[in-house]
């Protein structure tokens, strides 16, 4: 049990999974619990699953319900942070939904909402790879690519809260179709989803036997681990597809450096660790190649220190700060 007895919860409420973590007042994680997000697009079912996951995490931490001093939840969609309202999420059925007040009522503690990617970059800023930085950017590479911006030590949110959508910078007009409907976005060229589409096309064309063995032709099985094992088994064509994605990530990083001149960029989302040194080196080489001379070497590129816990950590911090509980 933490010394002052108070605990805080941070949860990453995603379209496929829920990850809840309990932190003590020095923001050390005490316990985490995971659950699948209910498939049905009903906000009620999603909130019930979230509440259950949080309760299990609290029980696993050994804290009693009374010691809970704040809850932070991060969601993938636009929201009104001040009023605790989720404006919209693509899959979970939230539409102008007062999630903040509902959670506060359920747990008898103040509740805070945040955008998932912005929470992730805040987690890295307070407790991870970006500790001590004043100007930084987080780029989270997964099915899509999300980003968050830190200016003068604060998360920059933009005029409607949506700053940092680096995944939808157009890098190659007329390039691959993006989930947003445009063509040639960074996300369509460099995300894990983009690699998976290329790997599937190669497998279907008979050019990636290892990929076919690892995951068949069901793109849902084309996870980073399956793509990595195809490369390990000798699929050169898949390796080229991953190299190409790393190249485009580097182009995106160069654009970010030109726009914001950050001290550091943290790469999250698990992909850089999964694909190893070669992936990161390729991305860095491409970034350097696309930087104007004066900015060469100006930004450190770091790997996420918190991994999956970046978002829960960043979601929990505002709750702890509001209660005067977070370490400086
Ligand atoms: Zn896009």
CSV table of C-alpha atoms and ligand atoms in Angstrom, one decimal:
chain,number,residue,atom,x,y,z
A,1,UNK,CA,0.0,0.0,0.0
A,2,UNK,CA,1.2,3.5,-0.8
A,3,UNK,CA,2.4,5.6,2.2
A,4,UNK,CA,-0.3,8.3,2.1
A,5,UNK,CA,-2.9,5.8,1.2
A,6,UNK,CA,-4.2,7.7,-1.8
A,7,UNK,CA,-4.3,6.0,-5.2
A,8,UNK,CA,-5.1,7.2,-8.7
A,9,UNK,CA,-6.5,5.3,-11.7
A,10,UNK,CA,-5.5,5.9,-15.3
A,11,UNK,CA,-7.2,4.0,-18.1
A,12,UNK,CA,-6.7,3.7,-21.9
A,13,UNK,CA,-10.2,3.1,-23.3
A,14,UNK,CA,-9.5,1.9,-26.9
A,15,UNK,CA,-11.8,0.5,-29.6
A,16,UNK,CA,-10.3,-3.0,-29.1
A,17,UNK,CA,-9.0,-3.1,-25.6
A,18,UNK,CA,-9.2,-1.4,-22.2
A,19,UNK,CA,-6.1,-1.0,-20.1
A,20,UNK,CA,-6.5,0.3,-16.5
A,21,UNK,CA,-3.6,1.0,-14.1
A,22,UNK,CA,-3.6,2.0,-10.5
A,23,UNK,CA,-0.8,4.4,-9.3
A,24,UNK,CA,0.2,5.4,-5.8
A,25,UNK,CA,0.7,9.1,-4.9
A,26,UNK,CA,4.3,9.1,-6.3
A,27,UNK,CA,2.8,7.8,-9.5
A,28,UNK,CA,4.4,4.4,-9.2
A,29,UNK,CA,2.1,1.8,-10.9
A,30,UNK,CA,0.8,-0.7,-8.4
A,31,UNK,CA,-1.4,-2.9,-10.7
A,32,UNK,CA,-2.8,-3.1,-14.2
A,33,UNK,CA,-5.7,-4.9,-15.7
A,34,UNK,CA,-6.8,-5.5,-19.3
A,35,UNK,CA,-10.1,-6.3,-20.9
A,36,UNK,CA,-11.5,-6.5,-24.4
A,37,UNK,CA,-13.8,-3.6,-25.4
A,38,UNK,CA,-17.3,-4.9,-26.0
A,39,UNK,CA,-18.0,-5.4,-29.7
A,40,UNK,CA,-21.5,-3.9,-29.6
A,41,UNK,CA,-21.4,-0.2,-30.3
A,42,UNK,CA,-23.2,0.7,-27.1
A,43,UNK,CA,-21.7,3.4,-24.8
A,44,UNK,CA,-23.5,1.7,-21.8
A,45,UNK,CA,-21.7,-1.7,-22.4
A,46,UNK,CA,-18.4,0.1,-22.9
A,47,UNK,CA,-18.7,2.1,-19.7
A,48,UNK,CA,-19.7,-1.1,-17.7
A,49,UNK,CA,-16.6,-2.9,-19.1
A,50,UNK,CA,-14.4,0.1,-18.2
A,51,UNK,CA,-15.8,0.3,-14.7
A,52,UNK,CA,-15.3,-3.5,-14.2
A,53,UNK,CA,-11.7,-3.3,-15.4
A,54,UNK,CA,-10.9,-0.4,-13.1
A,55,UNK,CA,-12.5,-2.3,-10.1
A,56,UNK,CA,-10.3,-5.3,-10.9
A,57,UNK,CA,-7.2,-3.2,-11.1
A,58,UNK,CA,-8.1,-1.5,-7.7
A,59,UNK,CA,-8.6,-4.9,-6.2
A,60,UNK,CA,-5.3,-6.2,-7.6
A,61,UNK,CA,-3.5,-3.1,-6.2
A,62,UNK,CA,-4.7,-3.9,-2.7
A,63,UNK,CA,-6.2,-0.4,-2.3
A,64,UNK,CA,-9.7,0.0,-1.0
A,65,UNK,CA,-12.3,2.0,-2.9
A,66,UNK,CA,-12.1,4.9,-0.3
A,67,UNK,CA,-8.5,5.6,-1.1
A,68,UNK,CA,-9.2,6.3,-4.8
A,69,UNK,CA,-8.5,10.1,-5.1
A,70,UNK,CA,-9.0,10.5,-8.9
A,71,UNK,CA,-9.7,8.8,-12.2
A,72,UNK,CA,-8.4,9.7,-15.6
A,73,UNK,CA,-9.6,8.1,-18.8
A,74,UNK,CA,-8.2,8.5,-22.3
A,75,UNK,CA,-10.4,8.0,-25.3
A,76,UNK,CA,-9.7,8.0,-29.0
A,77,UNK,CA,-11.8,10.9,-30.2
A,78,UNK,CA,-12.6,14.5,-29.9
A,79,UNK,CA,-13.8,15.6,-26.5
A,80,UNK,CA,-14.6,18.6,-24.3
A,81,UNK,CA,-12.1,18.1,-21.6
A,82,UNK,CA,-13.3,20.9,-19.3
A,83,UNK,CA,-16.9,19.5,-19.2
A,84,UNK,CA,-15.9,15.8,-19.3
A,85,UNK,CA,-17.9,15.1,-22.5
A,86,UNK,CA,-16.9,12.7,-25.2
A,87,UNK,CA,-18.1,14.3,-28.4
A,88,UNK,CA,-17.7,11.3,-30.7
A,89,UNK,CA,-15.8,8.0,-31.0
A,90,UNK,CA,-15.7,6.0,-34.2
A,91,UNK,CA,-16.5,2.6,-32.7
A,92,UNK,CA,-17.7,2.8,-29.1
A,93,UNK,CA,-21.1,4.5,-29.5
A,94,UNK,CA,-20.2,7.7,-27.6
A,95,UNK,CA,-21.9,10.8,-28.9
A,96,UNK,CA,-21.9,14.0,-26.8
A,97,UNK,CA,-21.6,11.6,-23.8
A,98,UNK,CA,-21.0,12.9,-20.3
A,99,UNK,CA,-18.5,10.3,-19.4
A,100,UNK,CA,-16.7,12.4,-16.9
A,101,UNK,CA,-19.7,12.9,-14.5
A,102,UNK,CA,-20.7,9.3,-14.9
A,103,UNK,CA,-17.3,8.1,-13.9
A,104,UNK,CA,-17.1,10.5,-11.0
A,105,UNK,CA,-20.5,9.2,-9.8
A,106,UNK,CA,-19.5,5.5,-10.2
A,107,UNK,CA,-16.2,5.9,-8.3
A,108,UNK,CA,-17.0,8.7,-5.9
A,109,UNK,CA,-13.8,10.6,-7.0
A,110,UNK,CA,-13.0,13.4,-9.5
A,111,UNK,CA,-12.8,12.2,-13.1
A,112,UNK,CA,-10.7,13.6,-15.9
A,113,UNK,CA,-10.9,12.8,-19.7
A,114,UNK,CA,-8.2,13.1,-22.2
A,115,UNK,CA,-7.4,12.3,-25.8
A,116,UNK,CA,-5.5,9.0,-25.9
A,117,UNK,CA,-2.5,10.2,-28.0
A,118,UNK,CA,-2.2,13.5,-26.1
A,119,UNK,CA,-2.3,11.5,-22.8
A,120,UNK,CA,0.4,9.2,-24.2
A,121,UNK,CA,2.7,12.1,-24.9
A,122,UNK,CA,1.9,13.6,-21.5
A,123,UNK,CA,2.8,10.3,-19.8
A,124,UNK,CA,6.2,10.2,-21.6
A,125,UNK,CA,6.7,13.9,-20.6
A,126,UNK,CA,6.0,13.4,-16.9
A,127,UNK,CA,7.3,9.9,-16.3
A,128,UNK,CA,9.0,8.5,-19.5
A,129,UNK,CA,11.4,9.3,-22.3
A,130,UNK,CA,10.5,13.0,-22.5
A,131,UNK,CA,11.1,13.8,-18.8
A,132,UNK,CA,12.6,17.3,-18.5
A,133,UNK,CA,11.9,18.3,-22.1
A,134,UNK,CA,10.2,21.6,-22.9
A,135,UNK,CA,9.5,21.1,-26.6
A,136,UNK,CA,8.8,17.6,-27.9
A,137,UNK,CA,6.6,15.5,-30.1
A,138,UNK,CA,5.2,12.0,-29.6
A,139,UNK,CA,4.6,9.8,-32.7
A,140,UNK,CA,2.6,6.6,-31.9
A,141,UNK,CA,2.8,4.0,-34.7
A,142,UNK,CA,0.2,1.3,-34.6
A,143,UNK,CA,-2.8,0.4,-36.8
A,144,UNK,CA,-2.8,4.1,-37.6
A,145,UNK,CA,-0.3,6.9,-36.6
A,146,UNK,CA,-1.2,9.4,-33.9
A,147,UNK,CA,0.8,12.3,-32.5
A,148,UNK,CA,1.0,14.7,-29.6
A,149,UNK,CA,2.8,18.0,-29.3
A,150,UNK,CA,4.5,19.5,-26.2
A,151,UNK,CA,5.3,23.2,-26.3
A,152,UNK,CA,6.9,25.0,-23.3
A,153,UNK,CA,6.3,21.9,-21.1
A,154,UNK,CA,2.6,21.7,-21.9
A,155,UNK,CA,0.6,19.6,-24.2
A,156,UNK,CA,-0.5,21.8,-27.1
A,157,UNK,CA,-4.1,21.1,-27.9
A,158,UNK,CA,-4.9,23.4,-30.8
A,159,UNK,CA,-8.1,25.5,-31.2
A,160,UNK,CA,-10.5,22.6,-31.1
A,161,UNK,CA,-8.4,20.0,-29.2
A,162,UNK,CA,-7.2,18.1,-32.2
A,163,UNK,CA,-3.6,19.3,-32.6
A,164,UNK,CA,-0.9,16.7,-33.4
A,165,UNK,CA,-2.7,14.6,-36.2
A,166,UNK,CA,0.7,13.9,-37.7
A,167,UNK,CA,-0.6,10.7,-39.3
A,168,UNK,CA,-2.7,12.7,-41.8
A,169,UNK,CA,-0.1,14.9,-43.1
A,170,UNK,CA,-0.1,14.3,-46.9
A,171,UNK,CA,3.3,13.1,-47.9
A,172,UNK,CA,2.6,11.5,-51.3
A,173,UNK,CA,-0.5,13.0,-53.0
A,174,UNK,CA,-2.1,10.2,-55.0
A,175,UNK,CA,-0.4,7.6,-52.8
A,176,UNK,CA,-2.0,4.8,-50.8
A,177,UNK,CA,-5.6,5.3,-49.6
A,178,UNK,CA,-5.8,6.3,-45.9
A,179,UNK,CA,-8.6,5.4,-43.4
A,180,UNK,CA,-9.4,9.1,-43.4
A,181,UNK,CA,-10.3,9.1,-47.1
A,182,UNK,CA,-7.3,11.0,-48.4
A,183,UNK,CA,-4.5,9.5,-50.3
A,184,UNK,CA,-0.8,9.4,-49.3
A,185,UNK,CA,-1.1,10.4,-45.6
A,186,UNK,CA,1.8,9.4,-43.4
A,187,UNK,CA,-0.5,6.8,-41.8
A,188,UNK,CA,-1.2,5.2,-45.1
A,189,UNK,CA,2.5,4.9,-45.9
A,190,UNK,CA,4.1,4.1,-42.6
A,191,UNK,CA,1.7,2.6,-40.1
A,192,UNK,CA,1.6,-1.0,-39.1
A,193,UNK,CA,-1.7,-1.1,-41.0
A,194,UNK,CA,0.1,0.1,-44.2
A,195,UNK,CA,2.8,-2.6,-43.7
A,196,UNK,CA,0.1,-5.2,-43.2
A,197,UNK,CA,-1.6,-4.3,-46.5
A,198,UNK,CA,1.7,-4.5,-48.4
A,199,UNK,CA,2.6,-7.8,-46.7
A,200,UNK,CA,-0.9,-9.2,-47.6
A,201,UNK,CA,-0.5,-8.2,-51.2
A,202,UNK,CA,2.9,-9.8,-51.3
A,203,UNK,CA,1.6,-13.0,-49.7
A,204,UNK,CA,-1.3,-13.2,-52.2
A,205,UNK,CA,1.1,-12.7,-55.1
A,206,UNK,CA,3.2,-15.7,-53.8
A,207,UNK,CA,6.2,-13.5,-52.9
A,208,UNK,CA,6.1,-13.9,-49.2
A,209,UNK,CA,5.8,-17.6,-48.2
A,210,UNK,CA,6.9,-17.0,-44.6
A,211,UNK,CA,4.1,-14.4,-44.3
A,212,UNK,CA,1.5,-16.9,-45.6
A,213,UNK,CA,2.7,-19.5,-43.1
A,214,UNK,CA,2.6,-17.0,-40.2
A,215,UNK,CA,-0.8,-15.4,-40.8
A,216,UNK,CA,-2.5,-16.8,-43.9
A,217,UNK,CA,-4.5,-14.3,-45.8
A,218,UNK,CA,-6.5,-12.8,-43.0
A,219,UNK,CA,-5.3,-9.2,-42.6
A,220,UNK,CA,-6.5,-9.2,-38.9
A,221,UNK,CA,-3.7,-11.7,-38.2
A,222,UNK,CA,-1.0,-9.4,-39.8
A,223,UNK,CA,0.2,-8.1,-36.5
A,224,UNK,CA,3.7,-6.8,-35.9
A,225,UNK,CA,4.8,-10.2,-34.5
A,226,UNK,CA,3.6,-12.0,-37.7
A,227,UNK,CA,5.3,-9.5,-40.0
A,228,UNK,CA,8.5,-9.8,-37.9
A,229,UNK,CA,8.5,-13.6,-38.1
A,230,UNK,CA,7.9,-13.4,-41.9
A,231,UNK,CA,11.1,-11.3,-42.2
A,232,UNK,CA,13.0,-13.7,-39.9
A,233,UNK,CA,12.0,-16.6,-42.1
A,234,UNK,CA,13.6,-14.9,-45.1
A,235,UNK,CA,10.8,-12.9,-46.8
A,236,UNK,CA,12.9,-10.2,-48.4
A,237,UNK,CA,9.9,-8.6,-50.0
A,238,UNK,CA,8.3,-8.0,-46.6
A,239,UNK,CA,11.5,-6.7,-45.3
A,240,UNK,CA,11.5,-4.2,-48.2
A,241,UNK,CA,7.9,-3.2,-47.3
A,242,UNK,CA,8.9,-2.5,-43.7
A,243,UNK,CA,12.0,-0.6,-44.8
A,244,UNK,CA,9.8,1.5,-47.0
A,245,UNK,CA,7.5,2.3,-44.1
A,246,UNK,CA,10.5,3.3,-42.0
A,247,UNK,CA,11.6,5.6,-44.9
A,248,UNK,CA,8.2,7.3,-45.0
A,249,UNK,CA,8.2,7.6,-41.2
A,250,UNK,CA,11.5,9.5,-41.5
A,251,UNK,CA,9.9,11.9,-44.1
A,252,UNK,CA,7.2,12.5,-41.6
A,253,UNK,CA,9.7,13.1,-38.8
A,254,UNK,CA,11.5,15.6,-40.9
A,255,UNK,CA,8.3,17.5,-41.6
A,256,UNK,CA,7.7,17.6,-37.8
A,257,UNK,CA,11.1,19.0,-37.1
A,258,UNK,CA,10.8,21.7,-39.8
A,259,UNK,CA,7.4,22.8,-38.3
A,260,UNK,CA,8.1,22.6,-34.6
A,261,UNK,CA,11.9,22.4,-34.0
A,262,UNK,CA,11.5,20.0,-31.0
A,263,UNK,CA,14.3,18.9,-28.7
A,264,UNK,CA,13.1,15.4,-29.0
A,265,UNK,CA,10.6,13.1,-30.7
A,266,UNK,CA,9.5,10.0,-28.9
A,267,UNK,CA,8.4,7.0,-31.0
A,268,UNK,CA,5.8,4.9,-29.3
A,269,UNK,CA,3.3,2.2,-30.2
A,270,UNK,CA,5.6,-0.8,-29.8
A,271,UNK,CA,6.6,-0.9,-33.5
A,272,UNK,CA,10.2,0.4,-33.2
A,273,UNK,CA,11.0,-2.2,-30.5
A,274,UNK,CA,9.3,-4.9,-32.6
A,275,UNK,CA,11.3,-4.2,-35.8
A,276,UNK,CA,14.5,-3.4,-34.0
A,277,UNK,CA,17.6,-1.3,-34.8
A,278,UNK,CA,17.3,-1.6,-38.6
A,279,UNK,CA,13.8,0.0,-38.6
A,280,UNK,CA,14.8,2.9,-36.4
A,281,UNK,CA,18.1,3.5,-38.2
A,282,UNK,CA,16.3,3.6,-41.6
A,283,UNK,CA,13.8,6.1,-40.2
A,284,UNK,CA,16.5,8.3,-38.8
A,285,UNK,CA,18.6,8.2,-42.0
A,286,UNK,CA,15.5,9.2,-44.0
A,287,UNK,CA,14.7,12.0,-41.5
A,288,UNK,CA,18.2,13.4,-41.8
A,289,UNK,CA,18.1,13.1,-45.6
A,290,UNK,CA,15.0,15.3,-45.7
A,291,UNK,CA,16.0,17.9,-43.2
A,292,UNK,CA,17.3,21.3,-44.2
A,293,UNK,CA,20.9,21.6,-43.2
A,294,UNK,CA,20.4,24.0,-40.3
A,295,UNK,CA,18.2,21.5,-38.6
A,296,UNK,CA,20.3,18.4,-39.0
A,297,UNK,CA,20.8,16.7,-35.7
A,298,UNK,CA,18.6,19.2,-33.9
A,299,UNK,CA,16.1,16.7,-32.5
A,300,UNK,CA,16.8,13.5,-30.5
A,301,UNK,CA,14.7,10.6,-31.6
A,302,UNK,CA,13.9,8.4,-28.6
A,303,UNK,CA,12.0,5.2,-28.0
A,304,UNK,CA,9.0,5.2,-25.7
A,305,UNK,CA,10.0,4.2,-22.1
A,306,UNK,CA,6.5,3.5,-20.9
A,307,UNK,CA,5.2,1.4,-23.7
A,308,UNK,CA,1.5,0.4,-23.2
A,309,UNK,CA,1.5,2.3,-19.9
A,310,UNK,CA,2.2,5.7,-21.5
A,311,UNK,CA,-1.5,6.4,-22.1
A,312,UNK,CA,-2.8,5.3,-18.6
A,313,UNK,CA,0.1,7.2,-17.0
A,314,UNK,CA,-0.7,10.4,-18.9
A,315,UNK,CA,-4.4,10.0,-18.1
A,316,UNK,CA,-3.8,9.5,-14.4
A,317,UNK,CA,-1.4,12.5,-14.0
A,318,UNK,CA,-4.1,15.3,-14.2
A,319,UNK,CA,-6.1,13.5,-11.6
A,320,UNK,CA,-3.1,13.3,-9.3
A,321,UNK,CA,-2.1,16.9,-10.0
A,322,UNK,CA,-5.6,18.2,-9.2
A,323,UNK,CA,-5.5,16.4,-5.9
A,324,UNK,CA,-2.0,17.8,-5.2
A,325,UNK,CA,-0.7,14.2,-5.2
A,326,UNK,CA,1.7,13.9,-8.2
A,327,UNK,CA,5.4,14.2,-7.7
A,328,UNK,CA,6.8,17.3,-9.4
B,1,LIG,ZN1,-5.2,10.2,-43.5
